[in-house]
Tab-separated table of C-alpha atoms in Angstrom:
chain	number	residue	atom	x	y	z
A	2	UNK	CA	-0.480	40.558	-8.145
A	3	UNK	CA	-0.145	40.920	-4.286
A	4	UNK	CA	-3.937	40.096	-3.709
A	5	UNK	CA	-3.405	36.731	-5.375
A	6	UNK	CA	-1.533	34.763	-2.526
A	7	UNK	CA	-0.287	31.427	-3.741
A	8	UNK	CA	0.058	28.982	-0.814
A	9	UNK	CA	1.924	26.710	-3.227
A	10	UNK	CA	4.566	28.843	-4.936
A	11	UNK	CA	3.782	29.675	-8.517
A	12	UNK	CA	7.339	29.069	-9.429
A	13	UNK	CA	7.146	25.502	-7.973
A	14	UNK	CA	3.860	24.826	-9.742
A	15	UNK	CA	5.528	25.308	-13.086
A	16	UNK	CA	7.609	22.323	-12.397
A	17	UNK	CA	4.213	20.263	-12.612
A	18	UNK	CA	2.961	22.074	-15.781
A	19	UNK	CA	3.212	22.252	-19.494
A	20	UNK	CA	4.208	25.343	-21.324
A	21	UNK	CA	1.529	26.637	-23.738
A	22	UNK	CA	2.020	28.261	-27.077
A	23	UNK	CA	1.190	31.589	-25.293
A	24	UNK	CA	4.146	31.153	-23.005
A	25	UNK	CA	1.876	30.562	-20.012
A	26	UNK	CA	2.169	27.311	-17.911
A	27	UNK	CA	-0.868	25.189	-17.404
A	28	UNK	CA	-1.328	22.553	-14.657
A	29	UNK	CA	-4.140	19.847	-14.731
A	30	UNK	CA	-6.225	20.298	-11.461
A	31	UNK	CA	-8.333	17.758	-9.865
A	32	UNK	CA	-11.023	19.499	-7.710
A	33	UNK	CA	-12.292	17.127	-5.009
A	34	UNK	CA	-15.043	19.406	-3.934
A	35	UNK	CA	-16.606	20.080	-7.279
A	36	UNK	CA	-15.741	16.581	-8.751
A	37	UNK	CA	-14.069	18.129	-11.608
A	38	UNK	CA	-10.784	18.228	-13.801
A	39	UNK	CA	-9.554	21.105	-15.882
A	40	UNK	CA	-6.474	22.889	-16.943
A	41	UNK	CA	-5.522	26.111	-15.118
A	42	UNK	CA	-2.674	28.539	-15.498
A	43	UNK	CA	-0.277	28.174	-12.596
A	44	UNK	CA	-0.807	31.802	-11.754
A	45	UNK	CA	-4.436	30.923	-11.183
A	46	UNK	CA	-4.100	27.728	-9.199
A	47	UNK	CA	-3.531	27.013	-5.585
A	48	UNK	CA	-4.040	30.463	-4.226
A	49	UNK	CA	-6.594	32.500	-2.198
A	50	UNK	CA	-7.089	36.191	-2.396
A	51	UNK	CA	-5.714	38.186	0.314
A	52	UNK	CA	-5.241	35.169	2.718
A	53	UNK	CA	-2.012	36.727	4.059
A	54	UNK	CA	-3.110	40.253	4.728
A	55	UNK	CA	-1.889	41.553	7.863
A	56	UNK	CA	-4.339	44.056	9.500
A	57	UNK	CA	-2.573	44.571	12.785
A	58	UNK	CA	0.300	46.497	11.347
A	59	UNK	CA	0.995	49.391	8.941
A	60	UNK	CA	1.572	47.339	5.921
A	61	UNK	CA	-1.388	44.982	5.108
A	62	UNK	CA	0.805	43.177	2.405
A	63	UNK	CA	3.830	42.758	4.752
A	64	UNK	CA	3.445	38.853	4.894
A	65	UNK	CA	3.030	38.348	1.202
A	66	UNK	CA	5.914	40.610	0.329
A	67	UNK	CA	8.191	38.893	2.847
A	68	UNK	CA	7.172	35.471	1.354
A	69	UNK	CA	8.306	36.704	-2.045
A	70	UNK	CA	11.464	38.589	-1.110
A	71	UNK	CA	12.898	36.631	1.793
A	72	UNK	CA	12.140	32.960	0.987
A	73	UNK	CA	10.690	32.337	-2.522
A	74	UNK	CA	13.209	34.233	-4.586
A	75	UNK	CA	16.220	32.669	-2.990
A	76	UNK	CA	14.555	29.306	-2.975
A	77	UNK	CA	13.737	29.425	-6.695
A	78	UNK	CA	17.455	29.263	-7.388
A	79	UNK	CA	17.913	26.261	-5.249
A	80	UNK	CA	14.943	24.589	-6.725
A	81	UNK	CA	16.393	24.983	-10.197
A	82	UNK	CA	19.740	23.546	-8.965
A	83	UNK	CA	17.967	20.485	-7.623
A	84	UNK	CA	15.654	19.914	-10.527
A	85	UNK	CA	18.663	20.286	-13.012
A	86	UNK	CA	20.961	18.113	-10.960
A	87	UNK	CA	22.011	14.515	-12.082
A	88	UNK	CA	23.733	12.138	-9.777
A	89	UNK	CA	24.266	14.385	-6.862
A	90	UNK	CA	23.802	18.108	-5.495
A	91	UNK	CA	25.471	19.954	-2.872
A	92	UNK	CA	24.510	22.818	-0.582
A	93	UNK	CA	26.243	24.905	1.975
A	94	UNK	CA	24.984	25.184	5.425
A	95	UNK	CA	23.454	28.643	4.770
A	96	UNK	CA	21.767	27.283	1.620
A	97	UNK	CA	20.396	24.429	3.610
A	98	UNK	CA	18.944	26.670	6.178
A	99	UNK	CA	16.926	28.403	3.312
A	100	UNK	CA	15.674	25.017	2.274
A	101	UNK	CA	14.602	24.064	5.761
A	102	UNK	CA	12.945	27.525	6.376
A	103	UNK	CA	10.981	27.229	3.038
A	104	UNK	CA	9.574	23.746	3.823
A	105	UNK	CA	9.002	24.743	7.496
A	106	UNK	CA	6.730	27.583	6.228
A	107	UNK	CA	4.871	25.098	4.072
A	108	UNK	CA	3.567	23.613	7.380
A	109	UNK	CA	1.845	26.964	7.960
A	110	UNK	CA	0.902	28.802	4.758
A	111	UNK	CA	-2.052	26.705	3.424
A	112	UNK	CA	-5.828	27.094	3.982
A	113	UNK	CA	-5.868	23.622	5.662
A	114	UNK	CA	-3.186	24.745	8.148
A	115	UNK	CA	-5.029	27.956	8.813
A	116	UNK	CA	-8.050	25.901	9.838
A	117	UNK	CA	-6.111	24.149	12.368
A	118	UNK	CA	-5.712	27.530	14.248
A	119	UNK	CA	-9.258	28.997	13.482
A	120	UNK	CA	-11.470	25.985	13.739
A	121	UNK	CA	-13.188	25.793	17.187
A	122	UNK	CA	-12.596	22.152	18.355
A	123	UNK	CA	-13.214	22.097	22.009
A	124	UNK	CA	-10.707	20.189	23.928
A	125	UNK	CA	-8.283	20.053	21.037
A	126	UNK	CA	-4.572	20.548	21.923
A	127	UNK	CA	-3.234	23.768	20.153
A	128	UNK	CA	0.373	24.995	20.234
A	129	UNK	CA	-1.123	28.499	19.819
A	130	UNK	CA	-2.373	28.403	23.416
A	131	UNK	CA	1.180	29.105	24.637
A	132	UNK	CA	1.961	32.364	22.875
A	133	UNK	CA	-1.350	34.095	21.694
A	134	UNK	CA	-1.691	37.565	22.891
A	135	UNK	CA	-4.714	38.930	24.742
A	136	UNK	CA	-7.181	40.026	22.335
A	137	UNK	CA	-5.351	38.518	19.270
A	138	UNK	CA	-7.313	36.304	17.024
A	139	UNK	CA	-5.973	32.866	16.142
A	140	UNK	CA	-5.847	33.979	12.433
A	141	UNK	CA	-3.698	36.915	13.285
A	142	UNK	CA	-1.645	34.633	15.539
A	143	UNK	CA	-1.055	32.222	12.540
A	144	UNK	CA	0.198	35.170	10.530
A	145	UNK	CA	2.541	36.396	13.347
A	146	UNK	CA	4.031	32.977	13.516
A	147	UNK	CA	4.830	33.016	9.711
A	148	UNK	CA	6.243	36.560	10.073
A	149	UNK	CA	8.428	35.329	12.972
A	150	UNK	CA	9.836	32.589	10.675
A	151	UNK	CA	10.435	34.967	7.903
A	152	UNK	CA	12.220	37.431	9.934
A	153	UNK	CA	14.360	35.314	12.089
A	154	UNK	CA	17.876	33.455	11.293
A	155	UNK	CA	17.429	29.749	11.369
A	156	UNK	CA	19.449	29.438	14.588
A	157	UNK	CA	17.018	31.800	16.268
A	158	UNK	CA	14.059	29.780	15.450
A	159	UNK	CA	15.404	26.760	17.345
A	160	UNK	CA	15.261	28.756	20.558
A	161	UNK	CA	12.232	30.834	19.742
A	162	UNK	CA	9.849	31.880	22.592
A	163	UNK	CA	7.089	31.022	20.334
A	164	UNK	CA	6.474	27.230	21.303
A	165	UNK	CA	5.072	26.087	17.973
A	166	UNK	CA	7.654	27.782	15.853
A	167	UNK	CA	10.448	26.149	18.008
A	168	UNK	CA	8.751	22.697	17.926
A	169	UNK	CA	8.404	22.580	14.141
A	170	UNK	CA	11.919	24.121	13.613
A	171	UNK	CA	13.589	21.635	15.901
A	172	UNK	CA	11.822	18.767	14.120
A	173	UNK	CA	13.048	20.038	10.780
A	174	UNK	CA	16.572	20.698	11.988
A	175	UNK	CA	16.954	17.195	13.387
A	176	UNK	CA	15.777	15.542	10.190
A	177	UNK	CA	18.083	14.862	7.425
A	178	UNK	CA	17.313	15.314	3.689
A	179	UNK	CA	17.176	12.913	0.734
A	180	UNK	CA	16.419	13.563	-2.816
A	181	UNK	CA	14.559	11.268	-5.053
A	182	UNK	CA	13.694	11.172	-8.807
A	183	UNK	CA	11.077	9.106	-10.331
A	184	UNK	CA	10.698	7.183	-13.610
A	185	UNK	CA	6.924	8.042	-13.506
A	186	UNK	CA	5.368	11.435	-12.330
A	187	UNK	CA	4.730	12.922	-8.960
A	188	UNK	CA	1.429	14.742	-8.185
A	189	UNK	CA	1.183	17.700	-5.773
A	190	UNK	CA	-1.581	18.452	-3.314
A	191	UNK	CA	-2.665	21.755	-1.949
A	192	UNK	CA	-0.801	21.409	1.404
A	193	UNK	CA	2.559	20.759	-0.561
A	194	UNK	CA	3.705	17.687	1.261
A	195	UNK	CA	2.679	14.496	2.888
A	196	UNK	CA	4.016	12.353	5.800
A	197	UNK	CA	4.749	8.704	5.692
A	198	UNK	CA	3.221	7.935	9.075
A	199	UNK	CA	3.108	4.434	10.787
A	200	UNK	CA	1.048	3.562	13.707
A	201	UNK	CA	2.671	2.818	17.073
A	202	UNK	CA	1.181	0.588	19.554
A	203	UNK	CA	2.097	1.606	23.330
A	204	UNK	CA	2.166	-1.479	25.586
A	205	UNK	CA	0.035	-1.351	28.572
A	206	UNK	CA	3.119	-1.643	30.816
A	207	UNK	CA	4.811	1.191	28.976
A	208	UNK	CA	1.939	3.747	29.037
A	209	UNK	CA	3.232	5.677	32.164
A	210	UNK	CA	6.914	5.732	30.907
A	211	UNK	CA	5.516	7.053	27.593
A	212	UNK	CA	3.525	9.842	29.351
A	213	UNK	CA	6.446	10.743	31.557
A	214	UNK	CA	8.671	10.858	28.596
A	215	UNK	CA	6.446	13.163	26.661
A	216	UNK	CA	6.262	15.558	29.604
A	217	UNK	CA	10.018	15.681	30.124
A	218	UNK	CA	10.655	16.099	26.534
A	219	UNK	CA	8.141	19.108	26.294
A	220	UNK	CA	9.811	20.711	29.207
A	221	UNK	CA	13.301	20.101	27.834
A	222	UNK	CA	12.720	21.244	24.292
A	223	UNK	CA	9.965	23.688	24.683
A	224	UNK	CA	9.854	24.928	28.182
A	225	UNK	CA	6.357	23.468	28.814
A	226	UNK	CA	5.405	20.596	31.088
A	227	UNK	CA	1.853	19.750	29.819
A	228	UNK	CA	2.768	17.624	26.749
A	229	UNK	CA	1.775	14.629	28.820
A	230	UNK	CA	-1.885	15.686	28.015
A	231	UNK	CA	-1.075	14.878	24.269
A	232	UNK	CA	0.492	11.437	25.225
A	233	UNK	CA	-2.508	10.634	27.471
A	234	UNK	CA	-4.903	11.519	24.701
A	235	UNK	CA	-2.944	9.432	22.047
A	236	UNK	CA	-3.050	6.384	24.389
A	237	UNK	CA	-6.711	6.778	24.957
A	238	UNK	CA	-7.480	7.076	21.231
A	239	UNK	CA	-4.910	4.589	20.148
A	240	UNK	CA	-3.494	7.388	17.831
A	241	UNK	CA	0.221	7.160	18.555
A	242	UNK	CA	2.370	7.218	15.504
A	243	UNK	CA	6.018	7.573	14.208
A	244	UNK	CA	6.698	9.745	11.088
A	245	UNK	CA	9.287	8.130	8.813
A	246	UNK	CA	9.614	11.121	6.494
A	247	UNK	CA	7.927	14.143	5.207
A	248	UNK	CA	7.913	14.192	1.288
A	249	UNK	CA	7.789	17.493	-0.656
A	250	UNK	CA	7.218	17.136	-4.383
A	251	UNK	CA	9.278	19.942	-6.129
A	252	UNK	CA	8.730	18.805	-9.659
A	253	UNK	CA	6.636	16.164	-11.614
A	254	UNK	CA	9.984	13.943	-11.573
A	255	UNK	CA	11.665	15.033	-8.271
A	256	UNK	CA	10.907	15.358	-4.700
A	257	UNK	CA	12.595	16.197	-1.220
A	258	UNK	CA	12.375	13.928	1.806
A	259	UNK	CA	12.830	15.168	5.412
A	260	UNK	CA	13.744	11.965	7.131
A	261	UNK	CA	13.378	11.257	10.796
A	262	UNK	CA	16.767	11.239	12.717
A	263	UNK	CA	16.173	7.725	13.811
A	264	UNK	CA	16.882	6.364	10.345
A	265	UNK	CA	20.499	7.980	10.651
A	266	UNK	CA	21.332	5.039	12.862
A	267	UNK	CA	19.845	2.316	10.723
A	268	UNK	CA	23.022	1.730	8.615
A	269	UNK	CA	25.183	1.219	11.705
A	270	UNK	CA	22.473	-0.460	13.860
A	271	UNK	CA	20.089	-2.362	11.536
A	272	UNK	CA	18.338	-3.983	14.512
A	273	UNK	CA	16.702	-0.664	15.206
A	274	UNK	CA	14.223	-1.578	12.387
A	275	UNK	CA	13.006	-4.592	14.300
A	276	UNK	CA	13.305	-3.030	17.758
A	277	UNK	CA	11.000	-0.170	16.793
A	278	UNK	CA	9.099	-2.003	14.225
A	279	UNK	CA	10.006	0.576	11.589
A	280	UNK	CA	8.788	0.075	7.979
A	281	UNK	CA	9.070	2.192	4.991
A	282	UNK	CA	9.091	0.765	1.501
A	283	UNK	CA	11.030	3.805	0.356
A	284	UNK	CA	13.738	4.046	3.194
A	285	UNK	CA	14.437	0.508	3.565
A	286	UNK	CA	15.416	0.218	-0.144
A	287	UNK	CA	16.916	3.700	-0.889
A	288	UNK	CA	18.111	5.136	2.465
A	289	UNK	CA	21.241	7.109	1.965
A	290	UNK	CA	22.834	9.760	4.201
A	291	UNK	CA	24.413	13.116	2.896
A	292	UNK	CA	28.214	13.468	2.729
A	293	UNK	CA	29.500	16.216	5.111
A	294	UNK	CA	32.506	18.484	4.510
A	295	UNK	CA	33.108	20.775	7.371
A	296	UNK	CA	35.228	23.868	6.986
A	297	UNK	CA	36.506	23.219	10.583
A	298	UNK	CA	36.404	19.440	10.220
A	299	UNK	CA	40.027	19.176	11.867
A	300	UNK	CA	38.689	20.724	14.936
A	301	UNK	CA	35.517	18.581	15.295
A	302	UNK	CA	35.812	15.598	17.767
A	303	UNK	CA	32.271	15.667	19.415
A	304	UNK	CA	28.747	16.795	19.000
A	305	UNK	CA	29.682	19.875	21.230
A	306	UNK	CA	32.530	20.778	18.804
A	307	UNK	CA	30.152	20.531	15.720
A	308	UNK	CA	27.865	23.135	17.330
A	309	UNK	CA	30.908	25.251	18.218
A	310	UNK	CA	32.827	25.133	14.911
A	311	UNK	CA	29.827	25.113	12.546
A	312	UNK	CA	30.396	27.473	9.369
A	313	UNK	CA	27.940	28.957	6.814
A	314	UNK	CA	30.094	27.368	4.133
A	315	UNK	CA	29.985	23.828	5.552
A	316	UNK	CA	28.950	21.573	2.573
A	317	UNK	CA	26.441	18.833	2.297
A	318	UNK	CA	26.340	16.544	-0.730
A	319	UNK	CA	23.166	14.563	-1.521
A	320	UNK	CA	23.272	11.449	-3.873
A	321	UNK	CA	20.026	11.426	-5.903
A	322	UNK	CA	18.096	8.106	-5.919
A	323	UNK	CA	15.797	7.106	-8.535
A	324	UNK	CA	12.561	5.167	-7.598
A	325	UNK	CA	10.258	3.150	-9.886
A	326	UNK	CA	6.924	4.007	-11.328
A	327	UNK	CA	5.190	1.392	-8.735
A	328	UNK	CA	6.956	3.182	-5.815
A	329	UNK	CA	5.880	6.550	-7.271
A	330	UNK	CA	2.125	5.393	-7.388
A	331	UNK	CA	2.634	4.483	-3.752
A	332	UNK	CA	3.687	7.954	-2.797
A	333	UNK	CA	1.029	9.416	-5.010
A	334	UNK	CA	-1.543	7.718	-3.043
A	335	UNK	CA	-0.070	9.136	0.124
A	336	UNK	CA	-0.122	12.635	-1.332
A	337	UNK	CA	-3.745	12.162	-2.626
A	338	UNK	CA	-4.929	11.113	0.824
A	339	UNK	CA	-3.648	14.205	2.459
A	340	UNK	CA	-5.026	16.777	-0.125
A	341	UNK	CA	-7.397	19.279	1.192
A	342	UNK	CA	-9.367	20.284	-1.995
A	343	UNK	CA	-6.902	20.009	-4.898
A	344	UNK	CA	-4.422	17.767	-6.631
A	345	UNK	CA	-2.212	19.054	-9.384
A	346	UNK	CA	-0.705	16.815	-12.090
A	347	UNK	CA	1.430	17.384	-15.264
A	348	UNK	CA	0.167	14.553	-17.467
A	349	UNK	CA	-3.473	13.406	-16.795
A	350	UNK	CA	-3.252	9.902	-18.314
A	351	UNK	CA	-0.023	9.195	-16.515
A	352	UNK	CA	-1.679	9.912	-13.253
A	353	UNK	CA	-4.528	7.375	-13.915
A	354	UNK	CA	-2.704	4.398	-12.365
A	355	UNK	CA	-2.344	6.339	-9.140
A	356	UNK	CA	-6.064	6.970	-8.971
A	357	UNK	CA	-6.819	3.335	-9.733
A	358	UNK	CA	-4.566	2.358	-6.985
A	359	UNK	CA	-6.203	4.784	-4.466
A	360	UNK	CA	-9.639	3.593	-5.457
A	361	UNK	CA	-8.441	-0.023	-4.950
A	362	UNK	CA	-7.234	0.637	-1.547
A	363	UNK	CA	-10.384	2.381	-0.628
A	364	UNK	CA	-12.503	-0.656	-2.053
A	365	UNK	CA	-10.459	-2.946	0.159
A	366	UNK	CA	-11.223	-1.135	3.292
A	367	UNK	CA	-7.788	0.432	3.787
A	368	UNK	CA	-7.737	2.541	6.993
A	369	UNK	CA	-7.738	6.318	7.167
A	370	UNK	CA	-8.798	6.761	3.682
A	371	UNK	CA	-9.717	10.460	3.492
A	372	UNK	CA	-11.204	10.996	0.031
A	373	UNK	CA	-13.310	9.575	-2.729
A	374	UNK	CA	-11.538	9.464	-6.174
A	375	UNK	CA	-14.252	7.322	-7.928
A	376	UNK	CA	-14.982	8.773	-11.272
A	377	UNK	CA	-11.966	10.703	-11.606
A	378	UNK	CA	-10.254	8.004	-13.891
A	379	UNK	CA	-12.926	8.772	-16.532
A	380	UNK	CA	-12.545	12.625	-16.090
A	381	UNK	CA	-8.605	12.276	-16.535
A	382	UNK	CA	-9.078	10.007	-19.572
A	383	UNK	CA	-10.956	12.855	-21.402
A	384	UNK	CA	-8.105	15.452	-20.886
């Protein structure tokens, strides 16, 4: 039904669910607001009614329809290929663009992200300030950004006039993909992903250089020169950070990582880890780059040639890595921490060790703990 808008695709949720005798898929959902655990059909989980309705055009269901037709249907086939793969999996450049766009949209389409647009936080830096039209609500602008992504070829997003779209698309384009399987089970939250983020300390003598660099980068990449405001605020609040990767669970046993481009250079320049104080228990053990097979490989001698001779049929092959149950628990605690209201799991009792670890971290004063999962072990044990 078009009024039931899934912000986590129903097809993807089935990968975290069990099939009932009636043929429907059920997923175990932890509700962090109501402090409850219950089974729900995937068709009735992780959705809001009419959240994507567009009232500024002629078709109120335009956004929901385009989500389904332009990105979710083609992505469903790619998700199946990944989940069925063993050892390795390959994509063409054209298929990789679909994957990047699908996960780029996940940054936008959830209720939590909507609040980043509509919440009135005075003084908060918002990318929407650059392109919002006179008289346009921030909610309508949020939907217009998603429509822009859905309607545009990937290459056009990298030079879009919409600063927020261009910023997020460039970040996704510069990252490289890794695919991991687990000996345990991944959970999924209601934003669909999590970032492994490490704090960065800016030395006093480097502050002005950092601010100047942020301003220059903003001008170069986005055509705006006030990104120094963000840098100053980070230094003042000691909130500077570096993102190792974004992790998108796509099944209870499989996930995709979008890894920072800095990690591309670690295999040839290992000292980067020490120089940048990088740390990632996953990447430091499982880092692996894709194998590229370019149609015009004989003509490519430089980065300029790569852009000139790129072809939709260029192929990228990914070796699938398998992580341990303990490492899965670590990633699950990150996913749990960034949940907005809900967590979905396939096997409740298998998820209990992740809850116990999260509660242990909270009780030991771990910084930036966002939720309280006390009591959920008992609820899960009864399912």
